[in-house]
PDB file of C-alpha atoms in Angstrom:
ATOM      1  CA  GLY S 125      25.411  34.724  -9.402  1.00 66.00           C
ATOM      2  CA  ALA S 126      28.592  33.054  -8.146  1.00 84.00           C
ATOM      3  CA  VAL S 127      27.344  32.229  -4.599  1.00 92.00           C
ATOM      4  CA  VAL S 128      29.278  30.088  -2.362  1.00 95.00           C
ATOM      5  CA  SER S 129      27.686  28.866   0.877  1.00 96.00           C
ATOM      6  CA  GLN S 130      29.055  27.273   4.034  1.00 97.00           C
ATOM      7  CA  HIS S 131      27.126  25.217   6.698  1.00 97.00           C
ATOM      8  CA  PRO S 132      27.116  25.498   9.409  1.00 98.00           C
ATOM      9  CA  SER S 133      27.895  29.245   9.958  1.00 97.00           C
ATOM     10  CA  TRP S 134      29.162  28.408  13.483  1.00 97.00           C
ATOM     11  CA  VAL S 135      29.549  25.223  15.622  1.00 97.00           C
ATOM     12  CA  ILE S 136      30.607  24.504  19.038  1.00 97.00           C
ATOM     13  CA  CYS S 137      31.633  21.172  19.888  1.00 96.00           C
ATOM     14  CA  LYS S 138      33.373  19.303  22.841  1.00 97.00           C
ATOM     15  CA  SER S 139      37.242  18.345  22.623  1.00 97.00           C
ATOM     16  CA  GLY S 140      37.639  14.792  20.944  1.00 97.00           C
ATOM     17  CA  THR S 141      34.738  15.109  18.868  1.00 97.00           C
ATOM     18  CA  SER S 142      34.379  15.404  14.981  1.00 97.00           C
ATOM     19  CA  VAL S 143      32.911  18.314  13.047  1.00 97.00           C
ATOM     20  CA  LYS S 144      31.978  18.370   9.326  1.00 98.00           C
ATOM     21  CA  ILE S 145      31.827  21.723   7.517  1.00 98.00           C
ATOM     22  CA  GLU S 146      30.068  21.723   4.038  1.00 97.00           C
ATOM     23  CA  CYS S 147      30.980  24.139   1.193  1.00 96.00           C
ATOM     24  CA  ARG S 148      28.696  24.409  -1.855  1.00 95.00           C
ATOM     25  CA  SER S 149      28.732  26.634  -5.196  1.00 93.00           C
ATOM     26  CA  LEU S 150      25.221  27.327  -5.518  1.00 93.00           C
ATOM     27  CA  ASP S 151      24.893  28.368  -9.013  1.00 90.00           C
ATOM     28  CA  PHE S 152      28.106  27.196 -10.673  1.00 89.00           C
ATOM     29  CA  GLN S 153      30.170  24.141 -11.054  1.00 89.00           C
ATOM     30  CA  ALA S 154      33.750  24.660  -9.272  1.00 88.00           C
ATOM     31  CA  THR S 155      36.695  22.978 -10.960  1.00 81.00           C
ATOM     32  CA  THR S 156      38.727  23.549  -7.656  1.00 89.00           C
ATOM     33  CA  MET S 157      37.779  24.173  -3.991  1.00 92.00           C
ATOM     34  CA  PHE S 158      39.844  25.593  -1.426  1.00 93.00           C
ATOM     35  CA  TRP S 159      40.040  25.549   2.464  1.00 95.00           C
ATOM     36  CA  TYR S 160      41.406  28.341   4.536  1.00 95.00           C
ATOM     37  CA  ARG S 161      41.809  28.892   8.146  1.00 96.00           C
ATOM     38  CA  GLN S 162      41.878  32.204   9.892  1.00 96.00           C
ATOM     39  CA  PHE S 163      42.765  32.945  13.379  1.00 95.00           C
ATOM     40  CA  PRO S 164      41.790  36.189  15.075  1.00 92.00           C
ATOM     41  CA  LYS S 165      43.487  39.364  13.861  1.00 90.00           C
ATOM     42  CA  GLN S 166      45.589  37.182  11.464  1.00 93.00           C
ATOM     43  CA  SER S 167      45.391  36.503   7.723  1.00 93.00           C
ATOM     44  CA  LEU S 168      43.810  33.531   5.866  1.00 93.00           C
ATOM     45  CA  MET S 169      46.041  30.572   5.621  1.00 93.00           C
ATOM     46  CA  LEU S 170      45.420  28.071   2.935  1.00 92.00           C
ATOM     47  CA  MET S 171      44.904  24.624   4.309  1.00 94.00           C
ATOM     48  CA  ALA S 172      44.210  22.435   1.278  1.00 93.00           C
ATOM     49  CA  THR S 173      43.222  22.351  -2.417  1.00 91.00           C
ATOM     50  CA  SER S 174      40.871  19.906  -3.866  1.00 89.00           C
ATOM     51  CA  ASN S 175      39.596  18.902  -7.051  1.00 86.00           C
ATOM     52  CA  GLU S 176      36.529  16.951  -7.571  1.00 83.00           C
ATOM     53  CA  GLY S 177      37.133  13.236  -7.498  1.00 81.00           C
ATOM     54  CA  SER S 178      40.506  13.185  -6.451  1.00 84.00           C
ATOM     55  CA  LYS S 179      42.597  13.594  -3.136  1.00 87.00           C
ATOM     56  CA  ALA S 180      43.234  16.880  -1.715  1.00 91.00           C
ATOM     57  CA  THR S 181      46.435  18.660  -1.649  1.00 92.00           C
ATOM     58  CA  TYR S 182      47.623  19.742   1.869  1.00 94.00           C
ATOM     59  CA  GLU S 183      49.730  22.737   2.552  1.00 92.00           C
ATOM     60  CA  GLN S 184      52.878  22.127   4.459  1.00 93.00           C
ATOM     61  CA  GLY S 185      51.989  21.618   8.301  1.00 93.00           C
ATOM     62  CA  VAL S 186      48.319  20.705   7.781  1.00 94.00           C
ATOM     63  CA  GLU S 187      47.486  17.203   8.957  1.00 94.00           C
ATOM     64  CA  LYS S 188      45.498  15.262   6.350  1.00 92.00           C
ATOM     65  CA  ASP S 189      44.473  12.954   8.858  1.00 94.00           C
ATOM     66  CA  LYS S 190      43.084  15.452  11.135  1.00 96.00           C
ATOM     67  CA  PHE S 191      41.479  17.538   8.540  1.00 97.00           C
ATOM     68  CA  LEU S 192      39.713  15.339   6.133  1.00 95.00           C
ATOM     69  CA  ILE S 193      38.486  16.781   2.829  1.00 94.00           C
ATOM     70  CA  ASN S 194      35.961  14.980   0.457  1.00 90.00           C
ATOM     71  CA  HIS S 195      35.170  16.853  -2.693  1.00 88.00           C
ATOM     72  CA  ALA S 196      32.428  14.532  -4.068  1.00 83.00           C
ATOM     73  CA  SER S 197      30.859  16.608  -6.651  1.00 89.00           C
ATOM     74  CA  LEU S 198      31.522  19.826  -8.619  1.00 89.00           C
ATOM     75  CA  THR S 199      29.467  21.657  -6.120  1.00 92.00           C
ATOM     76  CA  LEU S 200      30.006  20.262  -2.673  1.00 93.00           C
ATOM     77  CA  SER S 201      33.339  20.078  -0.672  1.00 93.00           C
ATOM     78  CA  THR S 202      33.485  18.863   2.871  1.00 95.00           C
ATOM     79  CA  LEU S 203      35.840  19.454   5.706  1.00 97.00           C
ATOM     80  CA  THR S 204      35.842  17.187   8.540  1.00 97.00           C
ATOM     81  CA  VAL S 205      37.869  18.260  11.717  1.00 97.00           C
ATOM     82  CA  THR S 206      38.431  14.846  13.506  1.00 97.00           C
ATOM     83  CA  SER S 207      39.199  14.546  17.095  1.00 96.00           C
ATOM     84  CA  ALA S 208      39.112  18.363  17.608  1.00 97.00           C
ATOM     85  CA  HIS S 209      41.005  20.277  20.141  1.00 96.00           C
ATOM     86  CA  PRO S 210      40.515  23.649  21.483  1.00 96.00           C
ATOM     87  CA  GLU S 211      43.760  24.869  19.308  1.00 96.00           C
ATOM     88  CA  ASP S 212      41.330  23.890  16.169  1.00 97.00           C
ATOM     89  CA  SER S 213      39.141  26.695  17.178  1.00 97.00           C
ATOM     90  CA  SER S 214      39.067  29.018  14.285  1.00 97.00           C
ATOM     91  CA  PHE S 215      37.348  30.569  11.406  1.00 97.00           C
ATOM     92  CA  TYR S 216      37.228  28.370   8.443  1.00 98.00           C
ATOM     93  CA  ILE S 217      36.687  29.672   4.948  1.00 97.00           C
ATOM     94  CA  CYS S 218      36.176  27.824   1.668  1.00 96.00           C
ATOM     95  CA  SER S 219      36.523  29.049  -1.986  1.00 93.00           C
ATOM     96  CA  ALA S 220      35.286  27.589  -5.063  1.00 91.00           C
ATOM     97  CA  GLY S 221      37.149  28.208  -8.401  1.00 84.00           C
ATOM     98  CA  THR S 222      35.897  28.336 -11.944  1.00 76.00           C
ATOM     99  CA  ASN S 223      38.389  28.412 -14.779  1.00 69.00           C
ATOM    100  CA  TYR S 224      38.997  32.299 -14.138  1.00 70.00           C
ATOM    101  CA  GLU S 225      37.950  33.362 -10.698  1.00 77.00           C
ATOM    102  CA  GLN S 226      37.575  32.200  -6.895  1.00 83.00           C
ATOM    103  CA  TYR S 227      34.359  32.909  -4.971  1.00 89.00           C
ATOM    104  CA  PHE S 228      34.583  32.794  -1.249  1.00 93.00           C
ATOM    105  CA  GLY S 229      32.087  31.380   1.304  1.00 96.00           C
ATOM    106  CA  PRO S 230      30.853  33.248   4.307  1.00 97.00           C
ATOM    107  CA  GLY S 231      32.821  31.282   6.671  1.00 97.00           C
ATOM    108  CA  THR S 232      32.279  28.805   9.443  1.00 98.00           C
ATOM    109  CA  ARG S 233      33.150  29.680  12.975  1.00 97.00           C
ATOM    110  CA  LEU S 234      34.398  26.602  14.960  1.00 98.00           C
ATOM    111  CA  THR S 235      34.663  26.664  18.879  1.00 97.00           C
ATOM    112  CA  VAL S 236      36.125  23.482  20.566  1.00 97.00           C
ATOM    113  CA  THR S 237      35.444  23.417  24.295  1.00 96.00           C
TER     114      THR S 237
ATOM    115  CA  LEU M 145      53.664  33.399  -5.651  1.00 58.00           C
ATOM    116  CA  ALA M 146      54.956  37.029  -5.686  1.00 65.00           C
ATOM    117  CA  LYS M 147      54.939  38.468  -2.017  1.00 85.00           C
ATOM    118  CA  THR M 148      53.034  41.495  -1.316  1.00 92.00           C
ATOM    119  CA  THR M 149      53.653  44.179   1.325  1.00 93.00           C
ATOM    120  CA  GLN M 150      50.949  46.591   2.784  1.00 96.00           C
ATOM    121  CA  PRO M 151      50.687  49.146   5.582  1.00 96.00           C
ATOM    122  CA  ILE M 152      49.288  47.075   8.770  1.00 96.00           C
ATOM    123  CA  SER M 153      46.680  49.602   9.295  1.00 97.00           C
ATOM    124  CA  MET M 154      45.223  52.999   8.498  1.00 97.00           C
ATOM    125  CA  ASP M 155      42.832  55.334   9.802  1.00 97.00           C
ATOM    126  CA  SER M 156      40.757  57.900   7.888  1.00 97.00           C
ATOM    127  CA  TYR M 157      37.841  60.316   8.591  1.00 97.00           C
ATOM    128  CA  GLU M 158      34.617  59.700   6.903  1.00 97.00           C
ATOM    129  CA  GLY M 159      34.123  61.281   3.572  1.00 97.00           C
ATOM    130  CA  GLN M 160      37.744  61.359   2.721  1.00 97.00           C
ATOM    131  CA  GLU M 161      39.526  59.468  -0.079  1.00 97.00           C
ATOM    132  CA  VAL M 162      41.565  56.566   1.027  1.00 98.00           C
ATOM    133  CA  ASN M 163      44.592  55.426  -0.727  1.00 98.00           C
ATOM    134  CA  ILE M 164      46.262  51.957   0.211  1.00 98.00           C
ATOM    135  CA  THR M 165      49.605  50.905  -1.536  1.00 97.00           C
ATOM    136  CA  CYS M 166      50.910  47.654  -2.040  1.00 96.00           C
ATOM    137  CA  SER M 167      54.270  46.663  -3.045  1.00 95.00           C
ATOM    138  CA  HIS M 168      54.979  43.474  -5.264  1.00 93.00           C
ATOM    139  CA  ASN M 169      58.418  43.707  -6.314  1.00 93.00           C
ATOM    140  CA  ASN M 170      58.792  40.216  -7.687  1.00 91.00           C
ATOM    141  CA  ILE M 171      55.512  40.200  -9.809  1.00 92.00           C
ATOM    142  CA  ALA M 172      55.685  38.001 -12.831  1.00 90.00           C
ATOM    143  CA  THR M 173      54.691  38.822 -16.076  1.00 91.00           C
ATOM    144  CA  ASN M 174      51.474  36.860 -16.131  1.00 88.00           C
ATOM    145  CA  ASP M 175      50.554  37.991 -12.626  1.00 89.00           C
ATOM    146  CA  TYR M 176      47.314  39.941 -12.192  1.00 91.00           C
ATOM    147  CA  ILE M 177      46.743  42.240  -9.148  1.00 92.00           C
ATOM    148  CA  THR M 178      43.427  41.693  -7.018  1.00 91.00           C
ATOM    149  CA  TRP M 179      42.247  43.274  -4.125  1.00 94.00           C
ATOM    150  CA  TYR M 180      39.761  41.840  -1.485  1.00 94.00           C
ATOM    151  CA  GLN M 181      37.923  43.353   1.475  1.00 96.00           C
ATOM    152  CA  GLN M 182      36.934  41.238   4.460  1.00 97.00           C
ATOM    153  CA  PHE M 183      34.780  42.371   7.292  1.00 96.00           C
ATOM    154  CA  PRO M 184      34.824  40.499  10.783  1.00 93.00           C
ATOM    155  CA  SER M 185      33.463  37.141  10.648  1.00 92.00           C
ATOM    156  CA  GLN M 186      32.992  37.212   6.693  1.00 95.00           C
ATOM    157  CA  GLY M 187      34.658  35.601   3.911  1.00 95.00           C
ATOM    158  CA  PRO M 188      36.875  37.875   1.637  1.00 94.00           C
ATOM    159  CA  ARG M 189      34.904  39.917  -0.909  1.00 93.00           C
ATOM    160  CA  PHE M 190      36.212  40.704  -4.471  1.00 90.00           C
ATOM    161  CA  ILE M 191      36.885  44.635  -4.978  1.00 93.00           C
ATOM    162  CA  ILE M 192      38.698  45.118  -8.117  1.00 93.00           C
ATOM    163  CA  GLN M 193      41.400  43.606 -10.268  1.00 92.00           C
ATOM    164  CA  GLY M 194      43.719  45.004 -12.805  1.00 93.00           C
ATOM    165  CA  TYR M 195      46.992  44.125 -14.856  1.00 94.00           C
ATOM    166  CA  LYS M 196      48.300  47.601 -15.515  1.00 93.00           C
ATOM    167  CA  THR M 197      47.470  51.296 -15.754  1.00 91.00           C
ATOM    168  CA  LYS M 198      44.158  52.167 -14.170  1.00 96.00           C
ATOM    169  CA  VAL M 199      40.950  50.045 -13.296  1.00 96.00           C
ATOM    170  CA  THR M 200      37.689  51.588 -12.209  1.00 96.00           C
ATOM    171  CA  ASN M 201      34.461  49.983 -11.008  1.00 95.00           C
ATOM    172  CA  GLU M 202      31.639  51.280  -8.961  1.00 94.00           C
ATOM    173  CA  VAL M 203      33.554  50.768  -5.496  1.00 94.00           C
ATOM    174  CA  ALA M 204      37.047  51.715  -6.285  1.00 97.00           C
ATOM    175  CA  SER M 205      39.871  52.464  -8.524  1.00 98.00           C
ATOM    176  CA  LEU M 206      43.109  50.756  -8.876  1.00 98.00           C
ATOM    177  CA  PHE M 207      46.146  52.351 -10.055  1.00 97.00           C
ATOM    178  CA  ILE M 208      49.233  50.542 -11.341  1.00 97.00           C
ATOM    179  CA  PRO M 209      52.403  52.024 -12.572  1.00 97.00           C
ATOM    180  CA  ALA M 210      54.162  50.823 -15.460  1.00 96.00           C
ATOM    181  CA  ASP M 211      56.737  48.812 -13.557  1.00 96.00           C
ATOM    182  CA  ARG M 212      53.946  46.939 -11.899  1.00 96.00           C
ATOM    183  CA  LYS M 213      56.005  46.646  -8.906  1.00 95.00           C
ATOM    184  CA  SER M 214      53.394  48.494  -6.631  1.00 96.00           C
ATOM    185  CA  SER M 215      49.605  49.108  -7.006  1.00 97.00           C
ATOM    186  CA  THR M 216      47.257  51.573  -5.055  1.00 98.00           C
ATOM    187  CA  LEU M 217      43.638  50.834  -4.254  1.00 98.00           C
ATOM    188  CA  SER M 218      41.775  53.961  -3.928  1.00 98.00           C
ATOM    189  CA  LEU M 219      38.458  54.304  -2.230  1.00 98.00           C
ATOM    190  CA  PRO M 220      36.569  57.461  -2.750  1.00 95.00           C
ATOM    191  CA  ARG M 221      34.706  59.053   0.137  1.00 94.00           C
ATOM    192  CA  VAL M 222      34.714  56.379   2.567  1.00 97.00           C
ATOM    193  CA  SER M 223      31.936  55.686   5.156  1.00 97.00           C
ATOM    194  CA  LEU M 224      31.924  53.835   8.432  1.00 97.00           C
ATOM    195  CA  SER M 225      30.893  50.714   6.728  1.00 96.00           C
ATOM    196  CA  ASP M 226      34.170  50.789   4.864  1.00 97.00           C
ATOM    197  CA  THR M 227      35.981  49.590   7.846  1.00 97.00           C
ATOM    198  CA  ALA M 228      37.453  46.462   6.975  1.00 97.00           C
ATOM    199  CA  VAL M 229      40.772  44.737   6.304  1.00 97.00           C
ATOM    200  CA  TYR M 230      41.907  45.026   2.550  1.00 98.00           C
ATOM    201  CA  TYR M 231      44.048  42.389   1.079  1.00 95.00           C
ATOM    202  CA  CYS M 232      46.434  42.763  -2.067  1.00 94.00           C
ATOM    203  CA  LEU M 233      46.932  39.646  -3.990  1.00 91.00           C
ATOM    204  CA  VAL M 234      49.187  38.966  -6.901  1.00 90.00           C
ATOM    205  CA  GLY M 235      48.949  35.823  -9.045  1.00 85.00           C
ATOM    206  CA  VAL M 236      47.936  34.196 -12.400  1.00 78.00           C
ATOM    207  CA  GLN M 237      44.353  34.817 -13.076  1.00 67.00           C
ATOM    208  CA  THR M 238      42.684  31.251 -12.771  1.00 68.00           C
ATOM    209  CA  GLY M 239      40.251  29.775 -10.269  1.00 67.00           C
ATOM    210  CA  ALA M 240      42.504  26.866  -9.917  1.00 66.00           C
ATOM    211  CA  ASN M 241      45.496  28.689  -8.458  1.00 71.00           C
ATOM    212  CA  ASN M 242      45.556  29.009  -4.602  1.00 72.00           C
ATOM    213  CA  LEU M 243      45.632  32.586  -3.572  1.00 77.00           C
ATOM    214  CA  PHE M 244      48.203  33.848  -1.043  1.00 81.00           C
ATOM    215  CA  PHE M 245      46.915  36.450   1.443  1.00 86.00           C
ATOM    216  CA  GLY M 246      49.457  38.686   3.151  1.00 86.00           C
ATOM    217  CA  THR M 247      49.031  40.507   6.387  1.00 89.00           C
ATOM    218  CA  GLY M 248      46.283  43.002   4.702  1.00 95.00           C
ATOM    219  CA  THR M 249      45.581  46.739   5.790  1.00 97.00           C
ATOM    220  CA  ARG M 250      43.028  47.068   8.500  1.00 97.00           C
ATOM    221  CA  LEU M 251      41.311  50.441   7.660  1.00 98.00           C
ATOM    222  CA  THR M 252      39.179  52.178  10.430  1.00 98.00           C
ATOM    223  CA  VAL M 253      37.065  54.893   9.235  1.00 98.00           C
ATOM    224  CA  ILE M 254      36.276  57.416  11.862  1.00 96.00           C
ATOM    225  CA  PRO M 255      33.375  59.447  12.176  1.00 94.00           C
TER     226      PRO M 255
END
């Protein structure tokens, strides 16, 4: 139980285009979902926290107009990287939380060329 | 969120016991200590969690002294597949609170 999936697992896009990443909790309903970004050889950095049906809360320094988060249901959150640039290339990881624990997805590798 | 301090890296030979210590001097009364494992290009995986004394599961043990200002993750008889980054996190036990990942410890198991 407690499986979180991400789609796609990797994506390559051209500079200036937008990319959508999906995060799903497959066998449970998540009260909260989190989005992290991880650059090579670095730790995970929290980008934003989202609750179903409400606006996401972004961490300081994360542009909310660039990283659009939609949390449409208790099992699905999406992160859209708009007008992607090469510096947005990173590993994006989501996690889904119940009342007591967080479960992490497998991550999505984004490469912007 | 209590800050954690871990060694940046450790090396160990296969079959040895590995102990990774984490310092969290500002841990709060309600905070739990949780350890995650992360392989390259994968999401973190929960290993073990504890509040005080000792916790053991099928993969690791967690030792927490009485003052709770530090904790030690113990991996018995490591194998090459245990090569990964190990993160120590401190926080209130709830799925609704964001987790702060420190630098982690990069463990390399040598044949």
